[in-house]
Each structure stands twice: as C-alpha cells, then as structure tokens.
Amino acid sequence: MFDTLWINIHAATMAENQADGFGIIKNAAVGIQGKNVSWIGPAAELPGKPGALSQDVRDGGGKWMTPALIDCHTHLIYAGDRAAEFEQRLQGVSYADIAKAGGGILSTVRATREATEQQLYEAALGRVRTLMREGVMTFEMKSGYGLDTATERKILRVATRLRDDLGLRVQRTFLGAHALPPEYAGRADDYINFVCNEMLPALDAEKLVDAVDGFCENIGFTREQMEKVFKIAAALGLPVKLHAEQLSNQRGAELAAQYHALSADHVEYLDEAGVKAMADAGTAAVLLPGAFYFLREKQLPPVDLLRKYKVPMALATDHNPGTSPTLSLLLMLNMACTFFRLTPEEALAGVTRHAARALGFQDICGTLEKGKDAAFVLWDINHPRDLCYYFGNNPCSDRMPTGKTL
Ligand code: DI6
Ligand code: FE
C-alpha cells in the first residue's frame, strides 16, 4: 500500500487552521507513495499493521517530523565577500554611503563578473549544502549580481545546475533591477529599458527565469521604473515580487500588490495602506531578520497589522554578502521571535507553509499533507517550538529526500 511507511514519530504538519498552530500529531505515521505523502495521521488509525501496509517500514525513534524547510528569499550565487565593508560599517560608515561610493552591491557585481560559471557554482554549492544540513530542501535563488546579460545568465545557469544536481526545488528569480551597473551611471531609465527590452526577454527565452524581482528604494529603483519591469514580466507570464519598504516607504508593496505579486519582502517601513493592498491581492510578506540585525535597523516590520489583515508572513535568510551573510535559516526563526515578536508557530509557518505560499508553491510543498511532496526533516527535539528557542544549534537528524549528491 505504501512505498515507505514512517512510524514512531511525532509530526508537526504545519497545515493551515490547526488549533495548536503547529498541527501536532503525537505518535504519528506517514505513508509515502512515489514522491508524495499519501497518508498521515495517528498511527493508531492506520488501516492495518505497519508490516502489512509497506515492505519498507522506518522507525523514527520518537523524533519530531516537520515539512522540509523553505528558504524563500536568497542571493546565494555571487563571488567574493564584503568582510572589509563590514569592518568599515563598524567604524561608522553607513550601508547607503558605501553603496553611493561604488562599493556595496557593485563590489560584488565586479567580483561576480570576473568569476567563471564553475567558480560561482562551487561557491554557491557550499552555501546550499550548509543550508541543507538544517533541512532546507526548497530554495529561491536570485540573480542580480551580474547586471549584464552574460553574467545574469551565468548566475541563473548556476541556479539551474544546483536545482538539477542536488534534486532541490528552486525558484530562479531574475533580479536585473537590483542596482545600476557602472556602465549606466546616471542613466537609470536607459538601464531599465535594457532590462525590459533585452535582458529579461532574452533570459526568459532561454528558460532560465521563474520569477522577477527588483529593489524599489531610494538607493535602488523608483516605483515607475519597477512598474516598467513588472509590465514586461506580466507580458511574459512571469510572477513578480519586490524588495519593498526596506529602508524607507516608497509604496512599493502597493505597486507589487497591483501586479498580484507573490510577495513583498523586507517591509520594515510598510504602512497600513500597503498591508491592506497586500491582503487584497493575496501577496505574502517576507520578513528578513538577518538583514535587520546585520544593518542594526531600528524600524520593525508592522507585524500586528500583517496579523490583523491576515497577510501570510514568510521568513527567509536573504543570504547575501552585503546585508545578511548568514547560512542558518534556524537562526532566522529565533531572530524573528526575538526581534519581531513572532510566536514560534508563526515563525515555523514562515519557513514552511507561508514560505511555500511566497513562492507560489502552496499546492506542492510546505506542509505534511496528503498529495504534497514527501520532503521532511526529522528533528531531535522535545517540541516544535524548540526550533525557535535554541540558536546556534542544529538538531536536524535526518531528512527526506536526502538530495542526490549528499
Ligand atoms: N536588499 C538586500 O538586502 C540585498 N539586496 C537588496 O536589494 C543586499 C544586497 C547587497 O548588499 O549585496
Ligand atoms: Fe534580498
């Protein structure tokens, strides 16, 4: 009846509308057929003896099972690092000042343009493997450190190879509108026209793009410029998302909602009108406590308003060399609780069900439910809230599928 049957586990299904928030099933059993969950419930309700239901019965040893984790906002593919800028910031130079002086994103762009595809692949592979050790099996990976067609292509090809070589779910996001490349200095509108008329259509035609993002900020691009990009994305049938309201309120989330964005990300400066627009459009909020911490931001995202209007809150690492060089999604759970006052069940939903939603993957992964991916983690913990409580600890003891090259 089942290809594999797991018994002697406790499950936190993270399914929607569960009274306890986690969807806890003590003494659970999980039946798998092919690549999907085909049965989940209390072991006492199994329709027969385990041995009669499957030839492959696995004993989970009383561990806790959750859906595999999802990192729904990353910039994992780049060359070099920005440790020297970190030191500059410790001396009091601001992130915006470093960017204005040609450092910041542009210094990573220079290093990434110089790197070969193989060098980029190997650098990113190490980062992905580190995240996988914490049970992350689905990733979003953005381009945006190329800002020319050849380098953006190189980054998106690396994302494709990581997806295929490691057997992961990956959403490849084109972030051409991340920063103004030096060859377009003072000509932001010309660069946006190049993104819209050449780079995005060319990379989409090569089947390298699953979604489109941009950086709507006073040190990034304006709403008007982002709208041009969104119009082309819509014409190509690609979903959009936006770095919005990270450092100031540009009303980017409203624009994103107008284009039925999957998510608006960062959102520290989001106001009530923006929250309402997101709720009406079904746009998720992606909270990024790593960047908040590393930039020592003071403005908190409007968590109460997001709750009030029932906007799903996802959580991600935002891994990037400038503002969030973290390789721990579990640490983000603790930071989201500590800094943003999320409850543990909200935080865990943020890296499972709501993260799936932020990628448009809600029908395929993010919860332990019949018909969804049989992708899960076994944790050596006493309760799912422990994943948010400890920090700098990795209780992942097993995961399925294990990935092809691990
Ligand atoms: N917001 C971020 O947090 C990253 N990109 C963005 O638009 C930072 C990218 C960097 O500093 O390299
Ligand atoms: Fe980001």
CSV table of C-alpha atoms and ligand atoms in Angstrom, one decimal:
chain,number,residue,atom,x,y,z
A,1,MET,CA,0.0,0.0,0.0
A,2,PHE,CA,2.9,2.4,0.8
A,3,ASP,CA,6.4,2.5,-0.8
A,4,THR,CA,7.6,3.7,2.6
A,5,LEU,CA,5.9,4.0,6.0
A,6,TRP,CA,7.3,6.0,8.9
A,7,ILE,CA,6.2,5.1,12.3
A,8,ASN,CA,7.2,6.1,15.9
A,9,ILE,CA,7.4,9.8,15.2
A,10,HIS,CA,5.6,13.0,16.3
A,11,ALA,CA,4.5,15.2,13.4
A,12,ALA,CA,4.1,19.0,13.2
A,13,THR,CA,2.2,19.1,9.9
A,14,MET,CA,2.1,22.9,9.7
A,15,ALA,CA,-1.2,22.6,7.9
A,16,GLU,CA,-3.5,25.6,7.9
A,17,ASN,CA,-6.0,26.4,10.6
A,18,GLN,CA,-4.8,24.0,13.3
A,19,ALA,CA,-5.9,24.8,16.8
A,20,ASP,CA,-2.3,24.4,18.2
A,21,GLY,CA,-0.7,26.3,15.3
A,22,PHE,CA,1.7,23.5,14.5
A,23,GLY,CA,-0.7,20.7,13.5
A,24,ILE,CA,0.8,18.4,16.1
A,25,ILE,CA,0.1,14.7,15.7
A,26,LYS,CA,1.7,12.7,18.6
A,27,ASN,CA,2.6,9.1,17.7
A,28,ALA,CA,2.0,9.7,14.0
A,29,ALA,CA,2.5,7.6,11.0
A,30,VAL,CA,3.3,8.9,7.5
A,31,GLY,CA,2.8,6.8,4.3
A,32,ILE,CA,4.6,7.7,1.2
A,33,GLN,CA,3.8,6.7,-2.4
A,34,GLY,CA,6.2,7.8,-5.1
A,35,LYS,CA,7.3,11.3,-4.2
A,36,ASN,CA,4.2,12.3,-2.2
A,37,VAL,CA,2.7,11.9,1.2
A,38,SER,CA,-0.3,9.5,0.7
A,39,TRP,CA,-1.4,9.1,4.3
A,40,ILE,CA,-0.7,11.0,7.6
A,41,GLY,CA,-2.4,10.6,10.9
A,42,PRO,CA,-2.2,9.0,14.3
A,43,ALA,CA,-0.5,5.6,14.0
A,44,ALA,CA,-3.5,4.0,15.9
A,45,GLU,CA,-5.7,4.9,12.9
A,46,LEU,CA,-3.6,3.2,10.3
A,47,PRO,CA,-5.8,0.8,8.2
A,48,GLY,CA,-3.7,-2.2,9.2
A,49,LYS,CA,-0.4,-3.4,10.8
A,50,PRO,CA,2.6,-1.5,9.5
A,51,GLY,CA,4.3,-4.6,8.1
A,52,ALA,CA,1.2,-5.4,6.1
A,53,LEU,CA,1.0,-1.9,4.7
A,54,SER,CA,4.6,-1.5,3.5
A,55,GLN,CA,7.7,-3.5,2.9
A,56,ASP,CA,9.7,-0.5,3.9
A,57,VAL,CA,8.7,0.4,7.5
A,58,ARG,CA,11.0,3.0,9.1
A,59,ASP,CA,11.2,3.7,12.8
A,60,GLY,CA,11.6,7.4,13.5
A,61,GLY,CA,12.9,6.7,17.1
A,62,GLY,CA,10.4,9.1,18.7
A,63,LYS,CA,11.8,12.1,16.8
A,64,TRP,CA,9.8,15.1,15.5
A,65,MET,CA,8.9,15.4,11.8
A,66,THR,CA,8.2,18.7,10.1
A,67,PRO,CA,7.9,19.6,6.4
A,68,ALA,CA,11.3,20.3,4.8
A,69,LEU,CA,12.2,23.9,5.3
A,70,ILE,CA,12.0,26.5,2.6
A,71,ASP,CA,14.4,29.5,2.2
A,72,CYS,CA,12.2,31.7,0.0
A,73,HIS,CA,14.5,34.8,-0.4
A,74,THR,CA,18.2,34.3,-1.1
A,75,HIS,CA,21.0,35.9,-3.1
A,76,LEU,CA,23.2,32.7,-2.8
A,77,ILE,CA,25.1,33.0,-6.1
A,78,TYR,CA,27.9,35.5,-6.1
A,79,ALA,CA,31.7,35.7,-5.9
A,80,GLY,CA,33.9,37.3,-3.3
A,81,ASP,CA,32.8,38.7,0.1
A,82,ARG,CA,32.2,42.0,1.8
A,83,ALA,CA,34.0,41.5,5.1
A,84,ALA,CA,36.1,44.7,4.6
A,85,GLU,CA,32.8,46.6,4.3
A,86,PHE,CA,31.6,45.1,7.5
A,87,GLU,CA,34.7,46.5,9.1
A,88,GLN,CA,34.0,49.9,7.6
A,89,ARG,CA,30.5,49.8,8.9
A,90,LEU,CA,31.9,49.0,12.4
A,91,GLN,CA,33.8,52.3,12.0
A,92,GLY,CA,30.5,54.1,11.5
A,93,VAL,CA,30.2,54.3,7.7
A,94,SER,CA,26.6,53.6,6.6
A,95,TYR,CA,25.4,50.9,4.1
A,96,ALA,CA,23.9,53.6,2.0
A,97,ASP,CA,27.2,55.6,2.0
A,98,ILE,CA,29.2,52.6,1.0
A,99,ALA,CA,26.7,52.0,-1.9
A,100,LYS,CA,26.9,55.6,-3.0
A,101,ALA,CA,30.7,55.4,-3.1
A,102,GLY,CA,30.6,52.5,-5.6
A,103,GLY,CA,31.0,49.7,-3.0
A,104,GLY,CA,28.2,47.6,-1.7
A,105,ILE,CA,26.3,45.7,-4.4
A,106,LEU,CA,28.6,47.0,-7.1
A,107,SER,CA,31.7,45.5,-5.5
A,108,THR,CA,30.0,42.1,-5.6
A,109,VAL,CA,29.0,42.7,-9.2
A,110,ARG,CA,32.6,43.3,-10.1
A,111,ALA,CA,33.7,40.0,-8.5
A,112,THR,CA,30.8,38.1,-10.0
A,113,ARG,CA,31.5,39.3,-13.5
A,114,GLU,CA,35.1,38.1,-13.2
A,115,ALA,CA,34.3,34.7,-11.8
A,116,THR,CA,33.8,31.7,-14.1
A,117,GLU,CA,30.5,29.7,-14.0
A,118,GLN,CA,32.3,26.8,-12.4
A,119,GLN,CA,33.7,29.1,-9.6
A,120,LEU,CA,30.3,30.5,-9.0
A,121,TYR,CA,28.8,27.1,-8.9
A,122,GLU,CA,31.3,25.8,-6.3
A,123,ALA,CA,30.9,28.9,-4.1
A,124,ALA,CA,27.1,28.6,-4.1
A,125,LEU,CA,27.2,24.8,-3.7
A,126,GLY,CA,29.0,25.1,-0.3
A,127,ARG,CA,26.4,27.6,0.9
A,128,VAL,CA,23.5,25.5,-0.3
A,129,ARG,CA,24.9,22.4,1.4
A,130,THR,CA,25.2,24.3,4.7
A,131,LEU,CA,21.6,25.3,4.5
A,132,MET,CA,20.6,21.7,3.5
A,133,ARG,CA,22.1,20.4,6.7
A,134,GLU,CA,19.4,22.3,8.6
A,135,GLY,CA,16.7,20.6,6.5
A,136,VAL,CA,16.2,23.3,3.8
A,137,MET,CA,15.1,21.5,0.6
A,138,THR,CA,13.4,24.3,-1.4
A,139,PHE,CA,15.2,27.5,-2.3
A,140,GLU,CA,14.6,30.7,-4.0
A,141,MET,CA,17.8,31.9,-5.7
A,142,LYS,CA,18.0,35.4,-7.2
A,143,SER,CA,20.3,36.8,-9.9
A,144,GLY,CA,21.2,40.4,-9.6
A,145,TYR,CA,25.0,40.5,-9.1
A,146,GLY,CA,25.6,40.5,-12.9
A,147,LEU,CA,23.6,43.4,-14.2
A,148,ASP,CA,24.7,42.5,-17.8
A,149,THR,CA,23.2,39.7,-19.9
A,150,ALA,CA,26.2,37.4,-19.8
A,151,THR,CA,26.7,37.5,-16.0
A,152,GLU,CA,23.0,37.3,-15.2
A,153,ARG,CA,22.8,34.3,-17.5
A,154,LYS,CA,25.8,32.7,-15.7
A,155,ILE,CA,24.1,33.1,-12.3
A,156,LEU,CA,20.8,31.7,-13.5
A,157,ARG,CA,22.6,28.8,-15.1
A,158,VAL,CA,24.2,28.0,-11.8
A,159,ALA,CA,20.8,28.1,-10.1
A,160,THR,CA,19.5,25.6,-12.7
A,161,ARG,CA,22.5,23.3,-12.1
A,162,LEU,CA,22.1,23.4,-8.3
A,163,ARG,CA,18.5,22.5,-8.7
A,164,ASP,CA,19.2,19.6,-11.0
A,165,ASP,CA,22.4,18.3,-9.4
A,166,LEU,CA,21.0,18.4,-5.8
A,167,GLY,CA,17.4,17.4,-6.6
A,168,LEU,CA,16.0,20.5,-5.0
A,169,ARG,CA,13.0,22.6,-5.7
A,170,VAL,CA,14.4,26.0,-6.8
A,171,GLN,CA,12.7,29.2,-7.9
A,172,ARG,CA,15.1,31.1,-10.1
A,173,THR,CA,14.4,34.8,-9.8
A,174,PHE,CA,15.7,37.4,-12.2
A,175,LEU,CA,16.8,40.5,-10.2
A,176,GLY,CA,18.2,42.6,-13.0
A,177,ALA,CA,16.7,45.7,-11.4
A,178,HIS,CA,18.9,45.3,-8.3
A,179,ALA,CA,21.4,48.2,-8.7
A,180,LEU,CA,22.6,50.5,-11.5
A,181,PRO,CA,25.7,49.0,-13.2
A,182,PRO,CA,28.6,51.4,-13.6
A,183,GLU,CA,28.3,51.5,-17.4
A,184,TYR,CA,24.8,53.0,-17.0
A,185,ALA,CA,25.8,55.5,-14.2
A,186,GLY,CA,23.4,58.5,-14.3
A,187,ARG,CA,21.2,56.7,-16.8
A,188,ALA,CA,18.8,54.6,-14.7
A,189,ASP,CA,15.9,54.8,-17.2
A,190,ASP,CA,18.1,53.6,-20.0
A,191,TYR,CA,19.2,50.7,-17.8
A,192,ILE,CA,15.6,49.8,-17.0
A,193,ASN,CA,14.8,49.9,-20.8
A,194,PHE,CA,17.7,47.5,-21.3
A,195,VAL,CA,16.4,45.2,-18.6
A,196,CYS,CA,12.9,45.3,-20.1
A,197,ASN,CA,13.6,45.1,-23.8
A,198,GLU,CA,16.7,43.0,-23.9
A,199,MET,CA,17.9,41.2,-20.8
A,200,LEU,CA,14.7,39.8,-19.3
A,201,PRO,CA,13.1,38.7,-22.7
A,202,ALA,CA,16.4,37.0,-23.7
A,203,LEU,CA,16.9,35.1,-20.5
A,204,ASP,CA,13.3,34.1,-20.4
A,205,ALA,CA,13.5,32.8,-23.9
A,206,GLU,CA,16.4,30.6,-22.6
A,207,LYS,CA,14.1,29.2,-19.9
A,208,LEU,CA,16.2,30.5,-17.1
A,209,VAL,CA,13.7,32.6,-15.3
A,210,ASP,CA,10.8,31.5,-13.0
A,211,ALA,CA,10.0,34.9,-11.4
A,212,VAL,CA,11.0,38.6,-11.4
A,213,ASP,CA,12.1,40.8,-8.6
A,214,GLY,CA,13.5,44.3,-8.1
A,215,PHE,CA,14.9,46.7,-5.5
A,216,CYS,CA,12.5,49.6,-5.0
A,217,GLU,CA,14.4,52.0,-2.8
A,218,ASN,CA,15.9,55.4,-2.8
A,219,ILE,CA,19.3,53.7,-3.4
A,220,GLY,CA,17.6,51.3,-5.9
A,221,PHE,CA,14.9,51.9,-8.4
A,222,THR,CA,11.7,54.0,-8.3
A,223,ARG,CA,8.2,52.7,-8.4
A,224,GLU,CA,7.8,54.0,-12.0
A,225,GLN,CA,10.9,52.1,-13.1
A,226,MET,CA,9.8,48.9,-11.3
A,227,GLU,CA,6.4,49.2,-12.9
A,228,LYS,CA,8.0,49.0,-16.3
A,229,VAL,CA,9.8,45.8,-15.3
A,230,PHE,CA,6.5,44.3,-13.9
A,231,LYS,CA,4.7,45.1,-17.1
A,232,ILE,CA,7.2,43.1,-19.1
A,233,ALA,CA,7.1,40.3,-16.6
A,234,ALA,CA,3.3,40.2,-16.9
A,235,ALA,CA,3.5,40.1,-20.7
A,236,LEU,CA,5.9,37.1,-20.4
A,237,GLY,CA,3.6,35.4,-17.9
A,238,LEU,CA,6.2,35.5,-15.1
A,239,PRO,CA,5.2,36.1,-11.4
A,240,VAL,CA,6.7,39.1,-9.7
A,241,LYS,CA,7.9,40.1,-6.2
A,242,LEU,CA,9.6,43.1,-4.8
A,243,HIS,CA,12.2,44.3,-2.3
A,244,ALA,CA,9.9,46.9,-0.8
A,245,GLU,CA,10.0,49.3,2.1
A,246,GLN,CA,13.3,48.1,3.5
A,247,LEU,CA,15.0,51.4,4.2
A,248,SER,CA,12.1,53.8,3.5
A,249,ASN,CA,8.5,53.8,2.5
A,250,GLN,CA,8.3,54.0,-1.4
A,251,ARG,CA,4.8,52.5,-1.5
A,252,GLY,CA,6.5,49.6,-3.4
A,253,ALA,CA,4.3,47.0,-1.7
A,254,GLU,CA,1.2,48.7,-3.2
A,255,LEU,CA,2.7,48.5,-6.6
A,256,ALA,CA,3.6,44.9,-6.1
A,257,ALA,CA,0.1,44.1,-5.0
A,258,GLN,CA,-1.3,45.9,-8.0
A,259,TYR,CA,0.7,43.3,-10.1
A,260,HIS,CA,-0.5,40.4,-7.9
A,261,ALA,CA,3.0,39.8,-6.6
A,262,LEU,CA,3.8,36.6,-4.9
A,263,SER,CA,5.5,38.6,-2.1
A,264,ALA,CA,6.7,42.0,-0.9
A,265,ASP,CA,10.0,41.5,1.0
A,266,HIS,CA,11.7,43.2,4.0
A,267,VAL,CA,8.7,45.6,4.5
A,268,GLU,CA,10.0,47.3,7.7
A,269,TYR,CA,8.6,50.7,6.5
A,270,LEU,CA,5.3,49.2,5.2
A,271,ASP,CA,2.2,51.2,6.3
A,272,GLU,CA,-1.5,50.2,6.8
A,273,ALA,CA,-2.5,51.1,3.2
A,274,GLY,CA,0.3,48.8,1.9
A,275,VAL,CA,-0.7,46.0,4.2
A,276,LYS,CA,-4.3,46.3,3.0
A,277,ALA,CA,-3.3,46.3,-0.6
A,278,MET,CA,-1.2,43.1,0.0
A,279,ALA,CA,-4.1,41.4,1.8
A,280,ASP,CA,-6.5,42.2,-1.1
A,281,ALA,CA,-4.1,40.9,-3.7
A,282,GLY,CA,-3.0,37.8,-1.7
A,283,THR,CA,0.6,39.0,-1.6
A,284,ALA,CA,2.7,37.4,1.1
A,285,ALA,CA,5.1,39.4,3.3
A,286,VAL,CA,8.7,38.0,3.5
A,287,LEU,CA,10.4,39.1,6.8
A,288,LEU,CA,14.2,39.1,6.8
A,289,PRO,CA,15.5,39.4,10.3
A,290,GLY,CA,19.1,38.7,9.2
A,291,ALA,CA,19.4,41.9,7.3
A,292,PHE,CA,17.5,43.8,10.0
A,293,TYR,CA,20.1,42.5,12.5
A,294,PHE,CA,23.2,43.0,10.4
A,295,LEU,CA,22.3,46.6,9.5
A,296,ARG,CA,21.2,47.3,13.1
A,297,GLU,CA,17.9,48.6,11.8
A,298,LYS,CA,15.5,50.0,14.4
A,299,GLN,CA,12.3,50.2,12.3
A,300,LEU,CA,10.3,47.0,13.0
A,301,PRO,CA,8.0,45.4,10.3
A,302,PRO,CA,4.3,46.0,11.1
A,303,VAL,CA,3.7,42.5,12.4
A,304,ASP,CA,0.4,43.5,14.2
A,305,LEU,CA,-1.0,44.9,11.0
A,306,LEU,CA,0.1,41.9,9.0
A,307,ARG,CA,-1.7,39.7,11.5
A,308,LYS,CA,-4.8,41.9,11.6
A,309,TYR,CA,-5.2,41.7,7.8
A,310,LYS,CA,-4.2,38.1,7.7
A,311,VAL,CA,-1.2,38.6,5.3
A,312,PRO,CA,0.9,35.4,5.4
A,313,MET,CA,4.3,36.1,6.9
A,314,ALA,CA,7.2,34.1,5.5
A,315,LEU,CA,10.7,34.2,6.8
A,316,ALA,CA,14.0,33.8,4.9
A,317,THR,CA,17.7,34.2,5.3
A,318,ASP,CA,18.1,36.9,2.5
A,319,HIS,CA,21.6,35.3,2.3
A,320,ASN,CA,23.8,37.9,0.5
A,321,PRO,CA,27.3,39.1,1.1
A,322,GLY,CA,26.4,42.7,2.0
A,323,THR,CA,23.5,42.7,4.4
A,324,SER,CA,22.8,39.2,5.5
A,325,PRO,CA,25.8,36.8,5.3
A,326,THR,CA,24.0,34.1,7.3
A,327,LEU,CA,23.8,30.5,6.4
A,328,SER,CA,21.3,29.5,9.1
A,329,LEU,CA,17.5,29.5,8.5
A,330,LEU,CA,17.1,28.1,12.0
A,331,LEU,CA,18.8,31.2,13.4
A,332,MET,CA,16.2,33.3,11.5
A,333,LEU,CA,13.5,31.6,13.5
A,334,ASN,CA,14.9,32.7,16.7
A,335,MET,CA,15.6,36.2,15.4
A,336,ALA,CA,12.0,36.6,14.1
A,337,CYS,CA,10.7,35.7,17.5
A,338,THR,CA,13.2,37.8,19.5
A,339,PHE,CA,13.3,40.9,17.3
A,340,PHE,CA,9.8,40.8,15.6
A,341,ARG,CA,7.9,39.1,18.4
A,342,LEU,CA,6.6,36.3,16.1
A,343,THR,CA,5.2,33.3,18.0
A,344,PRO,CA,7.1,30.1,17.4
A,345,GLU,CA,4.2,28.7,15.4
A,346,GLU,CA,4.2,31.8,13.2
A,347,ALA,CA,7.9,31.6,12.8
A,348,LEU,CA,7.8,27.9,11.8
A,349,ALA,CA,4.9,28.6,9.4
A,350,GLY,CA,7.2,31.3,8.0
A,351,VAL,CA,9.8,28.8,6.8
A,352,THR,CA,7.2,26.1,5.7
A,353,ARG,CA,3.6,26.8,4.7
A,354,HIS,CA,4.0,30.6,4.3
A,355,ALA,CA,7.3,30.3,2.5
A,356,ALA,CA,5.7,27.9,0.0
A,357,ARG,CA,3.0,30.5,-0.5
A,358,ALA,CA,5.6,33.2,-1.1
A,359,LEU,CA,6.9,31.1,-4.0
A,360,GLY,CA,3.5,30.1,-5.3
A,361,PHE,CA,4.3,26.5,-4.3
A,362,GLN,CA,1.5,26.2,-1.8
A,363,ASP,CA,-0.1,23.2,-3.6
A,364,ILE,CA,3.1,21.2,-3.7
A,365,CYS,CA,5.1,21.7,-0.5
A,366,GLY,CA,5.3,23.5,2.8
A,367,THR,CA,3.1,21.2,4.9
A,368,LEU,CA,2.9,17.5,5.7
A,369,GLU,CA,-0.4,16.7,3.9
A,370,LYS,CA,-1.7,14.1,1.6
A,371,GLY,CA,-0.7,14.8,-2.0
A,372,LYS,CA,2.2,17.1,-1.2
A,373,ASP,CA,5.9,16.5,-1.5
A,374,ALA,CA,7.2,13.8,0.8
A,375,ALA,CA,10.0,16.2,1.8
A,376,PHE,CA,10.5,16.3,5.5
A,377,VAL,CA,13.0,16.7,8.3
A,378,LEU,CA,13.4,14.6,11.5
A,379,TRP,CA,14.5,16.6,14.5
A,380,ASP,CA,16.0,15.6,17.8
A,381,ILE,CA,13.8,18.0,19.9
A,382,ASN,CA,11.1,17.8,22.5
A,383,HIS,CA,8.6,20.1,20.9
A,384,PRO,CA,8.5,22.1,17.6
A,385,ARG,CA,8.9,25.4,19.5
A,386,ASP,CA,12.4,24.2,20.3
A,387,LEU,CA,13.4,25.0,16.7
A,388,CYS,CA,12.8,28.7,17.6
A,389,TYR,CA,14.1,28.6,21.1
A,390,TYR,CA,17.7,27.4,20.6
A,391,PHE,CA,20.0,29.4,18.5
A,392,GLY,CA,23.3,28.3,17.0
A,393,ASN,CA,22.1,24.7,17.4
A,394,ASN,CA,21.2,22.2,14.6
A,395,PRO,CA,19.0,19.3,15.8
A,396,CYS,CA,18.4,18.0,12.3
A,397,SER,CA,18.9,14.3,12.5
A,398,ASP,CA,17.6,13.1,9.1
A,399,ARG,CA,15.8,14.4,6.1
A,400,MET,CA,14.0,13.0,3.1
A,401,PRO,CA,14.7,13.1,0.3
A,402,THR,CA,18.4,13.3,1.2
A,403,GLY,CA,19.4,15.0,-2.1
A,404,LYS,CA,21.3,13.5,-4.9
A,405,THR,CA,24.9,14.3,-4.0
A,406,LEU,CA,24.9,14.4,-0.3
B,1,DI6,N1,18.3,44.1,-0.4
B,1,DI6,C1,19.1,43.4,0.3
B,1,DI6,O1,19.1,43.1,1.4
B,1,DI6,C2,20.2,42.8,-0.6
B,1,DI6,N2,19.7,43.3,-1.9
B,1,DI6,C3,18.7,44.1,-1.7
B,1,DI6,O2,18.1,44.6,-2.6
B,1,DI6,C4,21.5,43.4,-0.3
B,1,DI6,C5,22.5,43.1,-1.4
B,1,DI6,C6,23.9,43.5,-1.1
B,1,DI6,O3,24.2,44.4,-0.3
B,1,DI6,O4,24.8,42.9,-1.8
B,2,FE,FE,17.3,40.5,-0.7
